[in-house]
Coordinates of C-alpha atoms in Angstrom, one line a residue:
Chain Z
X1 CA -10.1 121.7 141.4
X2 CA -7.0 119.5 141.1
X3 CA -4.2 120.8 143.2
X4 CA -6.2 123.7 144.4
X5 CA -4.8 125.3 147.6
X6 CA -8.3 126.4 148.8
X7 CA -9.7 125.0 152.0
X8 CA -11.8 122.0 151.4
X9 CA -15.5 122.5 152.5
X10 CA -16.5 120.2 155.4
X11 CA -18.9 118.2 153.2
X12 CA -16.2 117.4 150.6
X13 CA -13.8 116.6 153.4
X14 CA -16.3 114.1 154.7
X15 CA -16.8 112.5 151.3
X16 CA -13.1 112.3 150.8
X17 CA -12.7 110.4 154.0
X18 CA -15.4 108.0 152.9
X19 CA -13.9 107.6 149.5
X20 CA -10.5 106.9 151.1
X21 CA -11.9 104.4 153.5
X22 CA -13.7 102.6 150.7
X23 CA -10.3 102.0 149.2
X24 CA -8.6 100.9 152.4
X25 CA -8.3 97.2 151.6
X26 CA -7.2 97.7 148.0
X27 CA -4.7 100.3 149.2
X28 CA -3.2 97.9 151.7
X29 CA -3.0 95.2 149.0
X30 CA -1.4 97.7 146.6
X31 CA -4.2 97.0 144.2
X32 CA -5.3 100.5 143.5
X33 CA -4.8 102.1 140.1
X34 CA -1.9 104.6 140.2
X35 CA -4.3 107.6 140.0
X36 CA -6.5 106.2 142.8
X37 CA -3.5 105.5 145.0
X38 CA -2.3 109.0 144.4
X39 CA -5.7 110.4 145.4
X40 CA -5.7 108.3 148.6
X41 CA -2.2 109.4 149.4
X42 CA -3.1 113.0 148.9
X43 CA -6.1 112.7 151.2
X44 CA -3.9 111.0 153.8
X45 CA -1.4 113.9 153.7
X46 CA -4.3 116.3 154.4
X47 CA -6.4 114.4 156.9
X48 CA -4.9 113.5 160.3
X49 CA -7.7 111.2 161.3
X50 CA -7.5 109.0 158.2
X51 CA -3.7 109.1 158.2
X52 CA -3.6 107.7 161.8
X53 CA -6.1 104.9 160.9
X54 CA -4.4 103.9 157.6
X55 CA -1.0 104.0 159.3
X56 CA -2.4 101.7 162.0
X57 CA -3.7 99.3 159.4
X58 CA -0.4 99.2 157.6
X59 CA 1.5 98.6 160.9
X60 CA -0.9 95.8 161.8
X61 CA -0.5 94.1 158.4
X62 CA 3.3 94.3 158.6
X63 CA 3.3 92.9 162.2
X64 CA 1.1 90.0 161.1
X65 CA 3.4 89.2 158.1
X66 CA 6.5 89.6 160.2
X67 CA 5.4 87.5 163.2
X68 CA 4.1 84.7 161.2
X69 CA 7.3 84.5 159.0
X70 CA 9.4 83.0 161.8
X71 CA 8.0 79.5 161.2
X72 CA 10.3 77.3 159.2
X73 CA 9.8 74.0 157.5
X74 CA 10.9 71.1 159.8
X75 CA 14.3 69.7 159.0
X76 CA 13.0 66.2 158.4
X77 CA 10.7 67.6 155.7
X78 CA 13.5 69.3 154.0
X79 CA 15.6 66.1 154.1
X80 CA 12.7 64.0 152.8
X81 CA 12.3 66.3 149.8
X82 CA 16.0 66.4 149.1
X83 CA 16.2 62.6 149.3
X84 CA 13.3 62.3 147.0
X85 CA 15.0 64.6 144.5
X86 CA 18.2 62.7 144.5
X87 CA 16.7 59.3 144.2
X88 CA 14.0 60.1 141.6
X89 CA 14.8 59.2 138.0
Chain B
X1 CA 26.7 52.3 131.2
X2 CA 25.7 53.0 127.6
X3 CA 26.3 56.5 126.3
X4 CA 22.6 57.0 126.0
X5 CA 21.8 56.2 129.6
X6 CA 24.8 58.3 130.8
X7 CA 23.4 61.2 128.8
X8 CA 19.9 60.7 130.4
X9 CA 21.5 60.6 133.8
X10 CA 23.3 63.8 133.2
X11 CA 20.1 65.4 132.0
X12 CA 18.3 64.2 135.1
X13 CA 21.0 65.6 137.4
X14 CA 20.8 68.9 135.6
X15 CA 17.1 69.2 136.1
X16 CA 17.4 68.1 139.7
X17 CA 20.0 70.8 140.4
X18 CA 17.9 73.4 138.5
X19 CA 14.8 72.3 140.4
X20 CA 16.5 72.6 143.8
X21 CA 17.9 76.0 142.9
X22 CA 14.6 77.4 141.8
X23 CA 12.1 75.7 144.0
X24 CA 13.7 74.9 147.3
X25 CA 14.1 78.5 148.5
X26 CA 10.3 78.6 148.7
X27 CA 10.0 75.6 151.1
X28 CA 9.6 77.7 154.3
X29 CA 6.9 80.0 152.8
X30 CA 5.1 76.9 151.5
X31 CA 5.3 75.1 154.8
X32 CA 4.1 78.2 156.8
X33 CA 1.1 78.6 154.5
X34 CA 0.4 74.9 154.5
X35 CA 0.3 75.0 158.2
X36 CA -2.1 77.9 158.2
X37 CA -4.3 76.2 155.7
X38 CA -4.4 72.7 157.2
X39 CA -3.9 73.8 160.9
X40 CA -2.1 70.6 161.4
X41 CA 1.7 70.0 161.2
X42 CA 1.4 66.5 159.9
X43 CA -1.0 67.5 157.1
X44 CA 1.1 70.5 156.4
X45 CA 4.2 68.3 155.9
X46 CA 2.3 65.9 153.7
X47 CA 0.8 68.7 151.6
X48 CA 4.2 70.4 151.1
X49 CA 5.9 67.1 150.2
X50 CA 3.2 66.2 147.7
X51 CA 3.5 69.7 146.3
X52 CA 7.2 69.2 145.6
X53 CA 6.7 65.7 144.2
X54 CA 4.0 67.1 141.8
X55 CA 6.1 70.1 141.0
X56 CA 9.1 67.9 140.1
X57 CA 6.9 65.8 137.9
X58 CA 5.8 68.8 136.0
X59 CA 9.0 70.7 136.1
X60 CA 9.5 70.3 132.4
X61 CA 6.3 72.4 131.9
X62 CA 7.6 75.2 134.1
X63 CA 8.7 78.1 132.1
X64 CA 12.0 79.4 133.3
X65 CA 11.8 83.0 134.2
X66 CA 8.2 82.9 135.3
X67 CA 7.4 83.2 139.0
X68 CA 8.4 79.9 140.7
X69 CA 6.8 80.9 144.0
X70 CA 3.4 81.6 142.4
X71 CA 3.7 78.3 140.4
X72 CA 4.4 76.3 143.6
X73 CA 1.6 78.0 145.5
X74 CA -0.7 77.2 142.7
X75 CA 0.1 73.6 142.8
X76 CA -0.2 73.5 146.6
X77 CA -3.5 75.4 146.7
X78 CA -4.9 73.0 144.2
X79 CA -3.9 69.9 146.1
X80 CA -5.1 71.5 149.3
X81 CA -8.6 72.3 147.9
X82 CA -8.9 68.9 146.3
X83 CA -7.6 66.7 149.1
X84 CA -7.3 68.5 152.4
X85 CA -10.0 71.1 152.7
X86 CA -13.1 69.8 154.5
X87 CA -15.6 68.6 152.0
X88 CA -18.6 69.8 153.9
X89 CA -18.1 73.5 154.4
X90 CA -19.0 74.9 157.8
X91 CA -22.0 77.1 157.5
X92 CA -21.3 80.8 157.7
X93 CA -22.2 81.6 161.2
X94 CA -20.4 84.8 161.5
X95 CA -22.3 88.0 161.4
X96 CA -20.4 90.9 159.7
X97 CA -23.0 93.5 160.0
X98 CA -21.7 94.8 163.3
X99 CA -18.1 94.9 162.1
X100 CA -17.2 98.4 161.2
X101 CA -14.1 99.6 159.4
X102 CA -11.1 100.1 161.7
X103 CA -12.6 97.8 164.3
X104 CA -9.4 97.2 166.2
X105 CA -8.1 100.7 165.9
X106 CA -11.3 102.2 167.3
X107 CA -11.3 99.9 170.3
X108 CA -7.6 100.4 171.0
X109 CA -8.1 104.2 170.7
X110 CA -11.0 104.0 173.2
X111 CA -8.8 101.9 175.6
X112 CA -6.0 104.5 175.2
X113 CA -8.4 107.3 176.0
X114 CA -9.6 105.6 179.1
X115 CA -6.0 105.1 180.2
X116 CA -6.0 101.3 180.2
X117 CA -3.7 100.8 177.1
X118 CA -0.9 102.3 175.2
X119 CA -1.4 103.8 171.8
X120 CA -3.0 101.5 169.2
X121 CA 0.3 101.0 167.4
X122 CA 2.2 100.4 170.5
X123 CA -0.2 97.7 171.5
X124 CA 0.3 96.0 168.2
X125 CA 4.1 96.3 168.2
X126 CA 4.7 95.4 171.8
X127 CA 1.8 93.3 173.2
X128 CA 0.4 91.2 170.4
X129 CA 2.4 88.0 170.3
X130 CA 3.0 85.8 167.2
X131 CA 0.8 83.2 168.9
X132 CA -2.2 85.5 169.0
X133 CA -1.8 86.3 165.4
X134 CA -1.5 82.7 164.4
X135 CA -4.5 81.9 166.5
X136 CA -6.5 84.7 164.9
X137 CA -5.7 83.3 161.4
X138 CA -6.4 79.7 162.5
X139 CA -9.9 80.7 163.7
X140 CA -10.9 82.1 160.3
X141 CA -13.4 80.0 158.3
X142 CA -11.5 78.1 155.5
X143 CA -12.2 80.4 152.6
X144 CA -11.2 83.6 154.5
X145 CA -8.2 81.9 155.9
X146 CA -6.9 80.9 152.5
X147 CA -7.4 84.3 151.1
X148 CA -5.8 86.1 154.1
X149 CA -2.8 83.7 154.0
X150 CA -2.2 84.2 150.3
X151 CA -2.8 88.0 150.3
X152 CA -1.5 89.2 153.6
X153 CA 1.2 86.7 154.5
X154 CA 2.5 85.9 151.0
X155 CA 1.6 89.1 149.2
X156 CA 0.1 87.6 146.1
X157 CA -2.0 89.8 143.9
X158 CA -5.8 89.6 143.7
X159 CA -5.3 88.2 140.2
X160 CA -2.9 85.5 141.3
X161 CA -5.2 84.5 144.2
X162 CA -8.2 84.4 141.9
X163 CA -6.4 81.9 139.7
X164 CA -5.1 79.8 142.6
X165 CA -8.5 79.5 144.2
X166 CA -10.5 79.6 141.0
X167 CA -12.8 82.3 142.2
X168 CA -13.6 85.8 140.7
X169 CA -11.5 88.8 141.8
X170 CA -14.5 90.3 143.5
X171 CA -14.7 87.3 145.7
X172 CA -11.1 87.6 146.6
X173 CA -11.7 91.2 147.5
X174 CA -14.7 90.5 149.7
X175 CA -13.2 87.5 151.5
X176 CA -10.0 89.5 152.2
X177 CA -12.0 92.4 153.6
X178 CA -14.1 90.1 155.9
X179 CA -11.1 88.0 156.8
X180 CA -9.1 91.0 157.9
X181 CA -12.0 92.2 160.0
X182 CA -12.3 88.8 161.7
X183 CA -8.6 88.8 162.4
X184 CA -9.0 92.2 164.1
X185 CA -11.9 91.0 166.1
X186 CA -9.8 88.1 167.5
X187 CA -6.9 90.3 168.2
X188 CA -9.1 92.7 170.1
X189 CA -10.5 89.8 172.2
X190 CA -6.9 88.8 172.9
X191 CA -5.8 92.3 173.8
X192 CA -8.8 92.9 176.0
X193 CA -8.0 89.6 177.9
X194 CA -4.4 90.6 178.3
X195 CA -4.6 94.2 179.3
X196 CA -6.7 93.6 182.4

């Protein structure tokens, strides 16, 4: 079965999509075991539908992370912490 | 100054410098997360300041070489849960049953098909502003918000989050899954309102 070049029957294909989708959140969080991650990756390389959806989820996650990361600590807070450090014994 | 107190002073200075070097680079990330957790700039500043005071007090217990960021977040999460998070939890009024996987993708794909929007990814990359994202995170119920902030903004592992929030890993997993769906729901509402 593993690495077989034969066409995947529709039923199995459907199950594979389901199995991949079940692992979406863990996949996004990089929490899958290496063998599971590899299975999902393999499915994504064979299934356009899942690839598009997973790719979208990854894009969204990166956009969320990137757009929230522009917020910086206010200067007075940094100064307060620094002055606390220099005056504390 | 006696030799002894001069030595103590040098030691203090060394630990201050060491503390600044190891902990201060995480100030922005802590503040951002404090702001998402408390939803209030004043509370966020107090929470971060308290975190640094506490961290400095316990700096001797911090093992060099371990993850300073995770250590600081652990202290902050703890303070937040004990002092800032609302004592009476809002009842869970959100229904998740109707929320399918790929909620946002499916809706954006439909919008694209009917010709009223660009591709789902283009919408995310060009139309969804930082404000909409912050707003979507702010609207999450506390426990989902904490988990999403720690996992998706700060990239902590399930294990680290479980330790910080003192909950089982399975709970981290389910809160994250629901939190992500709720964020998508808010972003869809935002996109829908802005593509008209």
